[in-house]
Coordinates of C-alpha atoms in Angstrom, one line a residue:
M8 CA -82.6 80.6 -29.5
D9 CA -82.9 83.7 -31.8
N10 CA -83.3 81.4 -34.8
L11 CA -85.9 79.4 -32.8
S12 CA -87.8 82.5 -31.9
E13 CA -87.8 83.6 -35.6
A14 CA -88.9 80.1 -36.7
L15 CA -91.8 80.1 -34.1
E16 CA -93.0 83.5 -35.4
K17 CA -92.8 82.3 -39.0
L18 CA -94.7 79.1 -38.0
K19 CA -97.5 81.3 -36.6
L20 CA -97.8 83.2 -39.9
A21 CA -97.3 80.1 -42.0
S22 CA -100.0 78.1 -40.2
A23 CA -102.4 80.9 -40.6
D24 CA -101.7 81.1 -44.4
S25 CA -101.6 77.2 -44.7
S26 CA -98.2 77.6 -46.5
T27 CA -96.9 74.0 -46.6
D28 CA -93.3 74.8 -47.6
S29 CA -92.9 77.5 -45.0
V30 CA -94.5 75.3 -42.3
E31 CA -92.2 72.5 -43.1
S32 CA -89.0 74.6 -42.9
C33 CA -90.2 76.0 -39.5
V34 CA -91.0 72.5 -38.2
D35 CA -87.5 71.3 -39.2
C36 CA -86.0 74.2 -37.3
L37 CA -88.1 73.3 -34.2
L38 CA -86.9 69.7 -34.4
K39 CA -83.3 70.9 -34.7
A40 CA -83.7 73.1 -31.7
L41 CA -85.3 70.4 -29.6
A42 CA -82.5 68.0 -30.5
N43 CA -79.9 70.6 -29.4
N44 CA -81.6 71.6 -26.1
N45 CA -84.9 70.0 -25.5
T46 CA -85.9 71.7 -22.2
E47 CA -85.0 75.2 -23.3
A48 CA -86.6 74.8 -26.7
S49 CA -89.8 73.4 -25.1
M50 CA -90.0 76.3 -22.7
K51 CA -89.7 78.7 -25.7
I52 CA -92.4 76.9 -27.6
Q53 CA -94.7 77.1 -24.6
E54 CA -94.0 80.8 -24.0
M55 CA -94.7 81.8 -27.5
G56 CA -98.0 80.0 -27.6
V57 CA -97.2 77.6 -30.4
L58 CA -98.9 74.5 -29.1
P59 CA -102.5 75.6 -29.9
L60 CA -101.3 76.0 -33.6
L61 CA -100.3 72.4 -33.9
P62 CA -103.8 70.6 -34.1
S63 CA -104.4 72.2 -37.5
L64 CA -101.1 70.6 -38.7
L65 CA -102.0 67.1 -37.5
T66 CA -104.3 66.2 -40.3
P67 CA -104.1 62.9 -42.3
Q68 CA -103.7 65.0 -45.5
S69 CA -100.8 67.1 -44.1
S70 CA -97.3 66.0 -45.2
C71 CA -96.0 67.6 -42.0
S72 CA -98.0 65.4 -39.7
P73 CA -95.2 63.0 -38.7
K74 CA -92.8 65.8 -38.0
V75 CA -95.4 67.7 -36.0
A76 CA -96.1 64.5 -34.0
N77 CA -92.4 64.1 -33.5
I78 CA -92.2 67.7 -32.1
I79 CA -95.0 66.8 -29.6
A80 CA -93.2 63.6 -28.7
E81 CA -90.1 65.6 -27.9
V82 CA -91.6 68.4 -25.9
A83 CA -93.7 65.9 -23.9
K84 CA -90.5 64.3 -22.6
N85 CA -90.6 67.3 -20.2
E86 CA -93.1 66.9 -17.3
F87 CA -94.1 70.6 -17.4
M88 CA -95.2 70.3 -21.1
R89 CA -97.6 67.4 -20.8
T90 CA -100.6 69.2 -19.3
P91 CA -100.2 72.1 -21.8
C92 CA -100.2 69.6 -24.6
V93 CA -103.6 68.4 -23.4
D94 CA -104.9 71.9 -22.9
A95 CA -103.8 72.8 -26.4
G96 CA -106.2 70.1 -27.7
L97 CA -103.5 67.9 -29.2
I98 CA -104.9 64.6 -28.1
P99 CA -108.0 64.3 -30.4
P100 CA -106.1 65.0 -33.7
L101 CA -103.2 62.7 -32.5
V102 CA -105.7 59.9 -31.9
Q103 CA -107.2 60.5 -35.3
L104 CA -103.8 59.9 -36.8
L105 CA -103.8 56.4 -35.4
S106 CA -106.2 55.5 -38.3
S107 CA -103.4 56.3 -40.8
A108 CA -101.6 53.6 -42.7
D109 CA -98.4 55.5 -42.8
Q110 CA -95.6 53.8 -40.8
E111 CA -93.9 57.1 -39.8
V112 CA -97.1 58.8 -38.8
L113 CA -98.1 55.9 -36.6
L114 CA -94.6 55.7 -35.0
Q115 CA -94.4 59.4 -34.1
T116 CA -98.0 59.5 -33.0
G117 CA -97.5 56.5 -30.7
R118 CA -94.4 58.3 -29.3
A119 CA -96.3 61.5 -28.7
L120 CA -99.3 59.9 -27.0
G121 CA -97.0 57.7 -24.9
N122 CA -94.9 60.6 -23.7
I123 CA -98.0 62.8 -22.9
C124 CA -99.4 59.9 -20.9
Y125 CA -96.2 59.3 -18.9
D126 CA -97.0 60.0 -15.2
S127 CA -99.8 62.4 -16.3
H128 CA -103.4 61.9 -15.1
E129 CA -104.5 64.7 -17.5
G130 CA -102.8 63.0 -20.5
R131 CA -104.2 59.5 -19.7
S132 CA -107.7 60.9 -19.2
A133 CA -107.6 62.8 -22.5
V134 CA -106.4 59.7 -24.4
D135 CA -109.1 57.6 -22.7
R136 CA -111.8 60.1 -23.7
A137 CA -110.6 60.1 -27.3
G138 CA -110.6 56.3 -27.5
G139 CA -106.8 56.1 -28.2
A140 CA -106.1 52.8 -26.3
L141 CA -108.5 50.7 -28.4
L142 CA -106.9 51.8 -31.6
V143 CA -103.4 51.1 -30.3
V144 CA -104.5 47.6 -29.1
D145 CA -106.0 46.9 -32.5
H146 CA -102.7 47.9 -34.2
I147 CA -100.8 45.6 -31.9
K148 CA -103.1 42.7 -32.6
S149 CA -102.8 43.2 -36.4
L150 CA -99.0 43.6 -36.3
S151 CA -98.3 40.9 -33.7
Q152 CA -97.0 38.2 -36.1
N153 CA -94.9 40.7 -38.2
T154 CA -91.2 40.4 -37.6
E155 CA -90.0 43.1 -40.0
P156 CA -87.6 45.5 -38.1
D157 CA -89.7 48.6 -38.7
R158 CA -92.9 46.8 -37.6
E159 CA -91.2 45.6 -34.4
K160 CA -90.1 49.1 -33.7
L161 CA -93.7 50.3 -34.1
L162 CA -94.9 47.5 -31.8
T163 CA -92.3 48.5 -29.2
V164 CA -93.6 52.1 -29.3
F165 CA -97.2 51.0 -29.1
V166 CA -96.7 48.6 -26.2
G167 CA -94.7 51.4 -24.4
M168 CA -97.6 53.8 -25.0
L169 CA -100.1 51.4 -23.4
M170 CA -97.7 50.9 -20.5
N171 CA -97.5 54.7 -19.9
Y172 CA -101.2 55.0 -20.4
S173 CA -102.1 52.4 -17.7
N174 CA -99.2 52.4 -15.3
E175 CA -100.4 52.3 -11.6
N176 CA -104.0 53.0 -12.8
D177 CA -106.3 50.1 -11.9
S178 CA -109.3 51.3 -14.0
L179 CA -107.2 51.8 -17.2
Q180 CA -105.4 48.5 -16.6
A181 CA -108.8 46.8 -16.3
Q182 CA -109.9 48.5 -19.5
L183 CA -106.9 47.1 -21.4
I184 CA -107.6 43.6 -19.9
N185 CA -111.2 43.8 -21.2
M186 CA -109.8 44.7 -24.6
G187 CA -108.0 41.4 -24.6
V188 CA -104.5 42.9 -24.5
I189 CA -103.0 40.1 -22.4
P190 CA -103.2 37.2 -24.9
T191 CA -101.8 39.6 -27.5
L192 CA -98.8 40.6 -25.4
V193 CA -98.1 37.0 -24.5
K194 CA -98.1 36.2 -28.3
L195 CA -95.6 39.0 -28.8
L196 CA -93.3 37.5 -26.2
G197 CA -93.2 34.3 -28.2
V198 CA -93.0 35.6 -31.7
H199 CA -90.5 38.4 -30.9
S200 CA -88.3 36.8 -28.2
D201 CA -85.1 37.8 -30.1
N202 CA -86.1 41.5 -30.0
T203 CA -84.7 42.8 -26.7
A204 CA -86.4 46.2 -26.7
L205 CA -89.9 44.7 -27.5
T206 CA -89.4 41.9 -25.0
E207 CA -88.5 44.2 -22.2
M208 CA -91.4 46.5 -23.0
C209 CA -93.8 43.4 -22.8
L210 CA -92.2 42.4 -19.5
I211 CA -92.8 45.8 -18.0
A212 CA -96.4 45.8 -19.2
F213 CA -96.9 42.3 -17.7
G214 CA -95.5 43.5 -14.4
N215 CA -98.1 46.3 -14.4
L216 CA -101.0 44.2 -15.4
A217 CA -100.2 41.2 -13.3
E218 CA -100.7 43.2 -10.1
L219 CA -104.4 43.4 -10.9
E220 CA -106.3 40.4 -9.6
S221 CA -108.7 40.4 -12.5
S222 CA -105.7 39.8 -14.9
K223 CA -104.8 36.4 -13.4
E224 CA -107.6 34.5 -15.1
Q225 CA -106.7 35.9 -18.5
F226 CA -103.0 35.1 -17.9
A227 CA -103.9 31.6 -16.9
S228 CA -105.7 31.0 -20.2
T229 CA -102.4 31.7 -22.1
N230 CA -99.1 30.0 -22.3
I231 CA -97.4 32.8 -20.3
A232 CA -95.8 30.3 -18.0
E233 CA -94.0 28.5 -20.8
E234 CA -92.9 31.8 -22.4
L235 CA -91.5 33.3 -19.2
V236 CA -89.6 30.1 -18.3
R237 CA -88.2 29.8 -21.8
L238 CA -87.1 33.4 -21.7
F239 CA -85.6 33.0 -18.2
Q240 CA -83.6 30.0 -19.3
T241 CA -81.8 32.1 -22.0
Q242 CA -80.9 35.1 -19.8
T243 CA -77.5 35.7 -18.4
E244 CA -77.8 39.4 -17.3
H245 CA -79.0 40.1 -13.8
E246 CA -81.3 43.0 -14.9
R247 CA -83.2 40.9 -17.4
K248 CA -83.7 38.1 -14.8
E249 CA -85.0 40.6 -12.3
M250 CA -87.5 41.9 -14.9
I251 CA -88.8 38.4 -15.3
F252 CA -88.9 37.8 -11.6
E253 CA -91.0 40.9 -11.2
V254 CA -93.6 39.4 -13.5
L255 CA -93.4 35.9 -12.0
A256 CA -94.0 36.9 -8.4
P257 CA -97.5 38.4 -8.8
L258 CA -98.5 35.7 -11.4
A259 CA -97.4 33.0 -9.0
E260 CA -99.9 34.1 -6.4
N261 CA -102.5 32.4 -8.6
D262 CA -102.9 28.6 -7.9
V263 CA -103.6 27.7 -11.6
I264 CA -100.5 29.7 -12.7
K265 CA -98.4 28.2 -9.9
L266 CA -99.1 24.7 -11.4
Q267 CA -98.4 25.9 -14.9
L268 CA -95.0 27.4 -13.8
V269 CA -94.1 24.1 -12.1
D270 CA -95.0 22.1 -15.2
A271 CA -93.0 24.6 -17.4
G272 CA -89.9 23.9 -15.4
L273 CA -89.5 27.1 -13.4
V274 CA -88.5 25.2 -10.2
E275 CA -85.4 23.7 -11.9
C276 CA -84.5 27.3 -13.1
L277 CA -84.8 28.6 -9.5
L278 CA -82.8 25.8 -8.0
Q279 CA -80.1 26.5 -10.6
V280 CA -80.0 30.2 -9.6
V281 CA -79.8 29.2 -6.0
A282 CA -76.8 26.9 -6.7
Q283 CA -75.1 29.7 -8.7
T284 CA -75.5 32.5 -6.2
V285 CA -75.4 30.8 -2.7
D286 CA -71.7 31.5 -2.2
G287 CA -71.8 34.9 -4.1
E288 CA -70.9 38.1 -2.3
R289 CA -72.0 40.5 -4.9
E290 CA -75.2 42.5 -4.2
E291 CA -76.9 41.1 -7.3
D292 CA -76.1 37.5 -6.2
I293 CA -77.6 38.1 -2.8
A294 CA -80.7 39.6 -4.5
Q295 CA -81.1 36.7 -6.9
L296 CA -80.7 34.2 -4.2
K297 CA -83.5 35.8 -2.1
T298 CA -85.8 36.3 -5.0
S299 CA -85.4 32.7 -6.3
S300 CA -85.8 31.0 -2.9
D301 CA -88.8 33.3 -2.0
L302 CA -90.5 32.4 -5.3
M303 CA -89.8 28.7 -4.6
V304 CA -91.7 29.0 -1.3
L305 CA -94.5 30.9 -3.1
L306 CA -95.0 28.1 -5.6
L307 CA -95.4 25.7 -2.7
L308 CA -98.4 27.7 -1.4
G309 CA -100.6 26.0 -4.0
D310 CA -101.9 22.5 -2.9
E311 CA -101.5 21.0 -6.4
S312 CA -98.1 22.5 -7.1
M313 CA -96.9 21.6 -3.6
Q314 CA -98.0 17.9 -3.9
K315 CA -96.5 17.7 -7.4
L316 CA -93.1 18.8 -6.1
F317 CA -93.3 16.6 -3.0
E318 CA -93.6 13.4 -5.1
G319 CA -94.3 11.2 -2.1
G320 CA -91.2 12.6 -0.3
K321 CA -88.9 11.2 -3.0
G322 CA -88.9 14.2 -5.4
S323 CA -85.6 15.7 -6.3
V324 CA -87.0 19.2 -5.6
F325 CA -88.1 18.2 -2.1
Q326 CA -84.6 16.7 -1.4
R327 CA -82.9 19.8 -2.6
V328 CA -85.0 22.0 -0.4
L329 CA -84.2 19.8 2.6
S330 CA -80.5 20.5 1.9
W331 CA -81.1 24.2 2.5
I332 CA -81.9 23.7 6.2
P333 CA -78.4 22.9 7.4
S334 CA -77.0 25.6 5.1
N335 CA -74.9 28.4 6.6
N336 CA -76.9 30.9 4.6
H337 CA -79.8 32.5 6.6
Q338 CA -81.9 33.1 3.5
L339 CA -81.7 29.4 2.5
Q340 CA -82.4 28.3 6.1
L341 CA -85.5 30.5 6.1
A342 CA -86.7 29.3 2.7
G343 CA -86.0 25.7 3.6
A344 CA -88.0 25.9 6.8
L345 CA -90.9 27.7 5.1
A346 CA -90.9 25.0 2.4
I347 CA -91.1 22.2 4.9
A348 CA -94.0 24.1 6.6
N349 CA -95.8 24.2 3.3
F350 CA -95.0 20.6 2.4
A351 CA -96.5 19.7 5.8
R352 CA -100.0 20.7 4.8
N353 CA -101.6 17.2 4.7
D354 CA -101.3 14.3 7.2
G355 CA -99.6 12.0 4.7
N356 CA -96.8 14.4 4.0
C357 CA -96.4 15.1 7.7
I358 CA -96.2 11.5 8.7
H359 CA -93.7 10.7 6.0
M360 CA -91.4 13.7 6.9
V361 CA -91.4 12.9 10.7
D362 CA -90.6 9.2 9.9
T363 CA -87.7 10.3 7.7
G364 CA -86.0 12.5 10.3
I365 CA -86.9 16.0 9.2
V366 CA -87.8 17.0 12.8
Q367 CA -84.1 16.5 13.8
K368 CA -83.0 18.8 11.0
L369 CA -85.4 21.5 12.2
L370 CA -84.3 21.1 15.9
E371 CA -80.7 21.5 14.9
L372 CA -81.6 24.6 12.9
L373 CA -83.4 26.1 15.9
D374 CA -80.5 25.3 18.2
R375 CA -78.2 27.3 15.9
H376 CA -80.6 30.2 16.3
V377 CA -81.0 30.3 20.1
E378 CA -77.8 32.4 20.2
E379 CA -77.8 33.8 16.7
G380 CA -81.3 34.9 17.2
N381 CA -82.5 35.3 13.6
V382 CA -86.2 35.9 14.3
T383 CA -87.5 35.0 10.8
V384 CA -85.7 31.6 10.8
Q385 CA -86.9 30.9 14.4
H386 CA -90.5 31.7 13.3
A387 CA -90.3 29.6 10.1
A388 CA -88.8 26.6 11.9
L389 CA -91.5 26.8 14.6
S390 CA -94.2 27.0 11.9
A391 CA -92.8 23.8 10.3
L392 CA -92.8 22.0 13.6
R393 CA -96.3 23.2 14.4
N394 CA -97.6 21.8 11.1
L395 CA -95.7 18.5 11.5
A396 CA -97.3 18.0 14.9
I397 CA -100.9 18.1 13.6
P398 CA -101.3 14.4 12.8
V399 CA -102.0 12.5 16.1
V400 CA -99.5 9.8 15.3
N401 CA -96.7 12.4 15.1
K402 CA -97.1 13.9 18.5
S403 CA -95.5 11.3 20.6
K404 CA -92.7 10.8 18.1
M405 CA -91.9 14.5 18.1
L406 CA -92.0 14.7 21.9
S407 CA -89.7 11.8 22.1
A408 CA -87.4 13.6 19.7
G409 CA -87.1 16.4 22.2
V410 CA -89.1 19.0 20.4
A411 CA -90.6 20.5 23.5
D412 CA -87.2 20.9 25.1
V413 CA -85.8 22.8 22.2
V414 CA -88.9 24.9 21.7
L415 CA -88.9 26.0 25.4
K416 CA -85.4 27.5 24.9
F417 CA -87.2 30.3 23.1
L418 CA -89.5 31.2 26.0
P419 CA -87.3 34.2 26.9
S420 CA -87.8 35.7 23.4
E421 CA -89.3 39.1 23.5
M422 CA -90.5 38.9 19.9
P423 CA -94.4 38.5 19.7
P424 CA -94.3 36.5 16.5
V425 CA -91.9 33.9 18.0
Q426 CA -93.9 33.8 21.3
F427 CA -97.1 33.2 19.4
K428 CA -95.7 30.5 17.2
L429 CA -93.9 28.9 20.1
L430 CA -97.1 28.6 22.1
G431 CA -98.9 27.3 19.0
T432 CA -96.3 24.6 18.5
L433 CA -96.5 23.5 22.2
R434 CA -100.3 23.4 22.1
M435 CA -100.2 21.3 19.0
L436 CA -97.9 18.8 20.5
I437 CA -100.2 18.1 23.4
D438 CA -103.5 18.5 21.5
T439 CA -104.9 15.1 20.7
Q440 CA -107.4 16.4 18.1
G441 CA -106.1 17.1 14.6
T442 CA -106.6 20.5 13.1
A443 CA -105.9 22.4 9.8
Q444 CA -102.4 22.9 8.5
L445 CA -101.4 26.4 7.6
C446 CA -99.8 27.8 4.5
C447 CA -96.5 29.6 5.3
S448 CA -94.8 32.4 3.4
S449 CA -92.1 34.7 4.6
G450 CA -94.7 36.4 6.8
C451 CA -96.4 33.3 8.3

């Protein structure tokens, strides 16, 4: 620390005299101190008022610029240093350095801006005012096809910077979308799929942007579905699969993207995950089973994607989902019942399913849950029966199958969702007028 204090004092004098050699040796000493004890060195830098000296050292002509940007990147790893970095006027000269052609300058500048923006409203606002995001987006666009290792490293830093800049900020995310960042990031995912760090950064960025409704149309205009499914098929690690799931879930809320995901083969991937994890006892197996089956149900909420998977009641996907209903796994029972409720969204499907004995499977499932009392499964199975009872020709068949008798077993239930769905199912059985089928998700 004594050496650091001495170096900081020398830096003050050297920056005033514009002595390049002295400045460089002081900067090297600061970097060494930060590498040794980042937090303590950062506090010392702040205490001695060094941050306001740094803007003058961040010029395109200065040979120290990349090292000074590196210092800023290191101190900004500490939350307590981010606002002081903004207050010291470091953002405008850093953004100016984004016009440099020097690889190291761009790398360290991207790191510095990204770290200052991390969870910092002041940092993001300053970068926004200085126009930093557009320059970074332009760099990513121009580098997107370059697979040289140093360029991929720079791309990773820049994507990370945009992620920190816009994370959980709708207006900044909308700004990036308007700059056309989504098609560029999708392109990165395809070109750089072998680069783990860059791929993961893109996935995190997608996860942030996909939450915004205005992003869906832009995502739908790309080949994001193909890229995500292709990437998913190559994954073996639970963490990477979870990252992809976190992108797929918000994207699959869009009906156009639902169909694209079905066409790209996502359903087959999900069924494979279910088969691999259904008997697993590890926490990650249980999590993947739930995520996969929930996502399957989500894909069925779209009319086109649902009908494509139904395939006239003969589709392999439809048959596999049917096999979930008699399963001993509550999550699969729930997903199976919800899937049937969603397949039962037009009269033709309902009539086919009642004629092929699906009502009996649902009644057997409900009977298992009179005593076990899993409310979500009860609710889902009743939802499916309610939808199946909508076509007039199905009502008498379902009454003859004993639907009313089984449903009435749940009258003692004290759960309002079950009571509501139970009454809706009974009303539908005796109503001679057809009505609209409902989409069902885990909260239907």
